[in-house]
mmCIF file of C-alpha atoms in Angstrom:
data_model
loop_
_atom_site.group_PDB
_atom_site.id
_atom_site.type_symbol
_atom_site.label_atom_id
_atom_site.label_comp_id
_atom_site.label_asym_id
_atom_site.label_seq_id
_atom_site.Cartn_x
_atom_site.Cartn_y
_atom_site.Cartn_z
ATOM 1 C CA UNK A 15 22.290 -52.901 25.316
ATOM 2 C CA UNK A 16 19.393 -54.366 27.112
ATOM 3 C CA UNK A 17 17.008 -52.421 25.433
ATOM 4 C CA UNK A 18 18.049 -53.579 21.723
ATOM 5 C CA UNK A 19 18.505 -57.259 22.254
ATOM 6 C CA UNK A 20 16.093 -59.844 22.095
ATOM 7 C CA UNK A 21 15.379 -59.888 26.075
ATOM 8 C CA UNK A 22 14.952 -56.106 25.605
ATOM 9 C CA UNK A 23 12.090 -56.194 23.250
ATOM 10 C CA UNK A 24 10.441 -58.336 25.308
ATOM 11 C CA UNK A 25 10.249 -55.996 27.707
ATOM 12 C CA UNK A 26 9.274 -52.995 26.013
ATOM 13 C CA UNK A 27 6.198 -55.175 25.299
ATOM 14 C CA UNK A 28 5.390 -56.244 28.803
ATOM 15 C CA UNK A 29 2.142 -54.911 30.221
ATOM 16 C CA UNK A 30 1.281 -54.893 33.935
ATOM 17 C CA UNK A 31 -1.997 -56.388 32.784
ATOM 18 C CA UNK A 32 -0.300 -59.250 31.820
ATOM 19 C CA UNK A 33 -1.102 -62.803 33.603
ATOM 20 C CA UNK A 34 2.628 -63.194 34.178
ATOM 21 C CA UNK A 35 2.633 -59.830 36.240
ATOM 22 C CA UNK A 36 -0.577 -60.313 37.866
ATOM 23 C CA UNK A 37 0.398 -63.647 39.098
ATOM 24 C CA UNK A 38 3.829 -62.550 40.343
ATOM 25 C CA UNK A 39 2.047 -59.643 42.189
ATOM 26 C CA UNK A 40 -0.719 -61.795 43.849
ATOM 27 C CA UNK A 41 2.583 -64.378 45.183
ATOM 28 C CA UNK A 42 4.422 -61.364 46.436
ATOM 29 C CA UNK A 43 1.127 -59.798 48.983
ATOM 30 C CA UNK A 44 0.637 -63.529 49.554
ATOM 31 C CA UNK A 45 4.370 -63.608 50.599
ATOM 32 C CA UNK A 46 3.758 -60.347 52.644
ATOM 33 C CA UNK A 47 0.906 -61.657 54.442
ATOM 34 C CA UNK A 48 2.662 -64.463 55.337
ATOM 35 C CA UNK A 49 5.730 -62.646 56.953
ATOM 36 C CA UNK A 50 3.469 -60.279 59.134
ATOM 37 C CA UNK A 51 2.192 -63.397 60.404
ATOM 38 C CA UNK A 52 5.509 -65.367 61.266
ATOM 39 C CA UNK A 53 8.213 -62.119 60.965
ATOM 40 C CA UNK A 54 10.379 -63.599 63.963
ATOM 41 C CA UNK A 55 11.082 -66.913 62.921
ATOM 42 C CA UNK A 56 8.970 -67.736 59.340
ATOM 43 C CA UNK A 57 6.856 -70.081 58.596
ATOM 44 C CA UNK A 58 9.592 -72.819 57.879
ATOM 45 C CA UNK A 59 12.348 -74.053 55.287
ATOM 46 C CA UNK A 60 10.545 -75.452 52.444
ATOM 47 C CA UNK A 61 6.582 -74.491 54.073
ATOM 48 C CA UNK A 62 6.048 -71.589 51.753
ATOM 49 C CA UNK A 63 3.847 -73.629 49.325
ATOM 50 C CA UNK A 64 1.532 -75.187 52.168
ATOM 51 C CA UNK A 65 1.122 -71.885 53.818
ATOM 52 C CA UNK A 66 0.590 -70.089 50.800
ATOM 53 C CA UNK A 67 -2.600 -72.919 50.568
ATOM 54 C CA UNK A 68 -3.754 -72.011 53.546
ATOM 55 C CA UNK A 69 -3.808 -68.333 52.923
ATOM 56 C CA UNK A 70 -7.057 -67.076 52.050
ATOM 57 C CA UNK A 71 -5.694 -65.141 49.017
ATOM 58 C CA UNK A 72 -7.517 -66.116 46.474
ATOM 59 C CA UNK A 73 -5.792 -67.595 43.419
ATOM 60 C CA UNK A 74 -7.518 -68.090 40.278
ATOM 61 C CA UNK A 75 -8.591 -71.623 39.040
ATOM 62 C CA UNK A 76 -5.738 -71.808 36.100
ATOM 63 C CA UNK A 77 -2.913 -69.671 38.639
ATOM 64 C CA UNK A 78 -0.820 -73.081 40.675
ATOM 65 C CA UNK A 79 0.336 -73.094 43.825
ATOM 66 C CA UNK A 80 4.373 -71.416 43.059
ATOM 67 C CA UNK A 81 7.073 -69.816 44.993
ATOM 68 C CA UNK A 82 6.907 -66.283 45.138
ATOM 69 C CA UNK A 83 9.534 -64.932 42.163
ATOM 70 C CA UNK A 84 12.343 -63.383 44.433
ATOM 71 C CA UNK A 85 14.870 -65.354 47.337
ATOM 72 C CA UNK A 86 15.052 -62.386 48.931
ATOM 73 C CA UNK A 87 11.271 -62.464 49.950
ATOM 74 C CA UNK A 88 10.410 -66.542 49.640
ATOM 75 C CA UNK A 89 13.646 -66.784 52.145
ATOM 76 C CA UNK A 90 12.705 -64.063 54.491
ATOM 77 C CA UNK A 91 8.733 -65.782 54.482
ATOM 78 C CA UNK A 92 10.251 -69.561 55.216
ATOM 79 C CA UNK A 93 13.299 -68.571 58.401
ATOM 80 C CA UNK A 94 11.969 -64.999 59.585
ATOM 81 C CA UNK A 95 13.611 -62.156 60.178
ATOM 82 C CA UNK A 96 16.355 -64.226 61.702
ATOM 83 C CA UNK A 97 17.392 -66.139 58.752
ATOM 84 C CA UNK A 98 17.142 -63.066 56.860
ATOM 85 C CA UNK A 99 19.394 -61.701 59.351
ATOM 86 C CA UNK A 100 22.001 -64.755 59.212
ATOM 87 C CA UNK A 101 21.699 -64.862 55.024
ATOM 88 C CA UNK A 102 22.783 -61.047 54.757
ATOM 89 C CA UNK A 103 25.356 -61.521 57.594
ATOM 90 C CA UNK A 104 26.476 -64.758 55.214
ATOM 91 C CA UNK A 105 26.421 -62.628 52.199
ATOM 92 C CA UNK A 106 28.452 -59.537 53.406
ATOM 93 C CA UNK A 107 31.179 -61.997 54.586
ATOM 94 C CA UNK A 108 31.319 -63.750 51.533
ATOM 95 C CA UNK A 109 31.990 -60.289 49.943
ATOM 96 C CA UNK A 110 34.608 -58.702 52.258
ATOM 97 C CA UNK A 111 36.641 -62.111 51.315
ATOM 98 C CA UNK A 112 36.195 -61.680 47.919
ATOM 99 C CA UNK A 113 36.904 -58.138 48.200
ATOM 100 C CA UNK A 114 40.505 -58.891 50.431
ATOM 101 C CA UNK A 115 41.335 -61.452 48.245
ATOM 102 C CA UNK A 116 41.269 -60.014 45.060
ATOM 103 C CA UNK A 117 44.598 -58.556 44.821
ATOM 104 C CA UNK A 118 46.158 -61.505 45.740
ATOM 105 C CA UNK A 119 44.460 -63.440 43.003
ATOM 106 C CA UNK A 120 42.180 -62.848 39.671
ATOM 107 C CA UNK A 121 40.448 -65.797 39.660
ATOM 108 C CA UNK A 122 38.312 -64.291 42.862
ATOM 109 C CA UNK A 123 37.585 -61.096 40.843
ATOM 110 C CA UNK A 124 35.533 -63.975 38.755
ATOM 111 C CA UNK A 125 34.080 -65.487 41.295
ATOM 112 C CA UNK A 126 32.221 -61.691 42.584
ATOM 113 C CA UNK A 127 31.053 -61.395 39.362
ATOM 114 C CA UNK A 128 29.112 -64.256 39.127
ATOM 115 C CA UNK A 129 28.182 -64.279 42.504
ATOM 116 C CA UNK A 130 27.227 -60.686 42.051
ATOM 117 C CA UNK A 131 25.358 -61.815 38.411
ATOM 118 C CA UNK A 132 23.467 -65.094 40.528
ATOM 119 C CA UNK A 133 22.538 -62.199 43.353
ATOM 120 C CA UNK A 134 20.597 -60.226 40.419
ATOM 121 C CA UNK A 135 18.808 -63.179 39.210
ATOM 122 C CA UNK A 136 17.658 -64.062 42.729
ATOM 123 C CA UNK A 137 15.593 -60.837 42.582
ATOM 124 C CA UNK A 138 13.470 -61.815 40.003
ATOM 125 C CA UNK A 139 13.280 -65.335 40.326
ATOM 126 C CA UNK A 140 13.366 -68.247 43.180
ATOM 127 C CA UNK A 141 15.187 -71.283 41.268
ATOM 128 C CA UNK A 142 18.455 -70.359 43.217
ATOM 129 C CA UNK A 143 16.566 -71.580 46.254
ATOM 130 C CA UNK A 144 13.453 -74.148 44.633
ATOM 131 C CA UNK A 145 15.407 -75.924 41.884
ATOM 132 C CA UNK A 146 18.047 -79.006 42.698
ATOM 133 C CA UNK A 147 20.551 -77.253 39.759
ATOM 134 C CA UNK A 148 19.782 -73.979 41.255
ATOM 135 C CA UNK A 149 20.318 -74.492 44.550
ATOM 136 C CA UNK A 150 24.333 -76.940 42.880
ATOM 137 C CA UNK A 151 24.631 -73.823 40.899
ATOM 138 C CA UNK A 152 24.465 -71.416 44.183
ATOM 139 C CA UNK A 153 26.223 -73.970 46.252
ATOM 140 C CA UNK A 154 29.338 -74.526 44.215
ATOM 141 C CA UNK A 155 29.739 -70.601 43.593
ATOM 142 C CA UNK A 156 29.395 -70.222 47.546
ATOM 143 C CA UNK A 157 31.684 -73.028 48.053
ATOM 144 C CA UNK A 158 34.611 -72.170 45.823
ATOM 145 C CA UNK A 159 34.509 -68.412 46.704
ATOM 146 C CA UNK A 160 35.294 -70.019 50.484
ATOM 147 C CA UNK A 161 37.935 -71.972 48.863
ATOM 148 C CA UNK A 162 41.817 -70.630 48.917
ATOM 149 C CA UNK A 163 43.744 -71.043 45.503
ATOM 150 C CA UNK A 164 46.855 -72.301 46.156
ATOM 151 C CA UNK A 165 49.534 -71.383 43.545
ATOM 152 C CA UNK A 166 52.357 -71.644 45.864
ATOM 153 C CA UNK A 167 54.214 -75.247 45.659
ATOM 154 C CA UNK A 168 55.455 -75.522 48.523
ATOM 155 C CA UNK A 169 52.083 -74.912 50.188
ATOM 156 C CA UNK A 170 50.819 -77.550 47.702
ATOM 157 C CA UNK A 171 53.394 -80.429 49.155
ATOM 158 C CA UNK A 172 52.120 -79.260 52.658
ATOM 159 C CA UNK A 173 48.799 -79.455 51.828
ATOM 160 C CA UNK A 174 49.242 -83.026 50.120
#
């Protein structure tokens, strides 16, 4: 299905040559060198961009200072292999109360989903973590699949 929609043709026609994939490649060995240098604790929340200045990988005169194109890597470069650590801890908790909680209610069966679908995303891109309505979009999932549906009444009246 990917293949033969409009996304799909796109990339069938993507070349590795391409500025686009050149760019992307040069931010993710910037992103490397800049782990090996802080692996314990990063380089800092939100420091990925001056680092990445100070780096002498050299970036062509159109190519802009940008976050490198995955979460997974920008967040391991900005907290270390400790926030790494405490993210994937986060993340497998989230899941084993999605995963408990799903036969007690459909609506969390939703919730995985598009946690699951944001997850993907956050592999090829970094506006979960860079972007204000990236980082409401992440935070609300997060947030209501720590919430517990009440359908109960009585449980409402206590709650109330």
């Amino acid at each position: 299905v990917l293949l033969i929609s409009p996304g799909g043709t796109r990339l069938l026609q993507t070349r590795l040559t391409e500025e686009s994939v050149i760019q992307r490649e040069v931010l993710f060995n910037a992103a490397i060198q800049l782990f090996n240098n802080n692996s314990i604790f990063g380089v800092g929340l939100g420091n990925f961009l001056p680092m990445l200045a100070q780096t002498k990988i050299s970036l062509s005169p159109t190519e802009y200072l940008q976050p490198v194109h995955t979460i997974y890597l920008l967040l391991t470069v900005e907290t270390g292999l400790i926030g790494l650590c405490f993210f994937l801890w986060f993340l497998s908790k989230t899941y084993r109360r999605l995963i408990f909680l799903l036969p007690k209610d459909s609506f969390y069966l939703s919730l995985l989903v598009v946690l699951s679908a944001l997850l993907v995303i956050g592999i090829f891109d970094h506006y979960l973590l860079t972007l204000q309505q990236g980082q409401l979009l992440f935070s609300v999932i997060i947030g209501l699949c720590w919430t517990m549906i009440v359908k109960n009444k009585k449980h409402t009246k206590i709650l109330h």
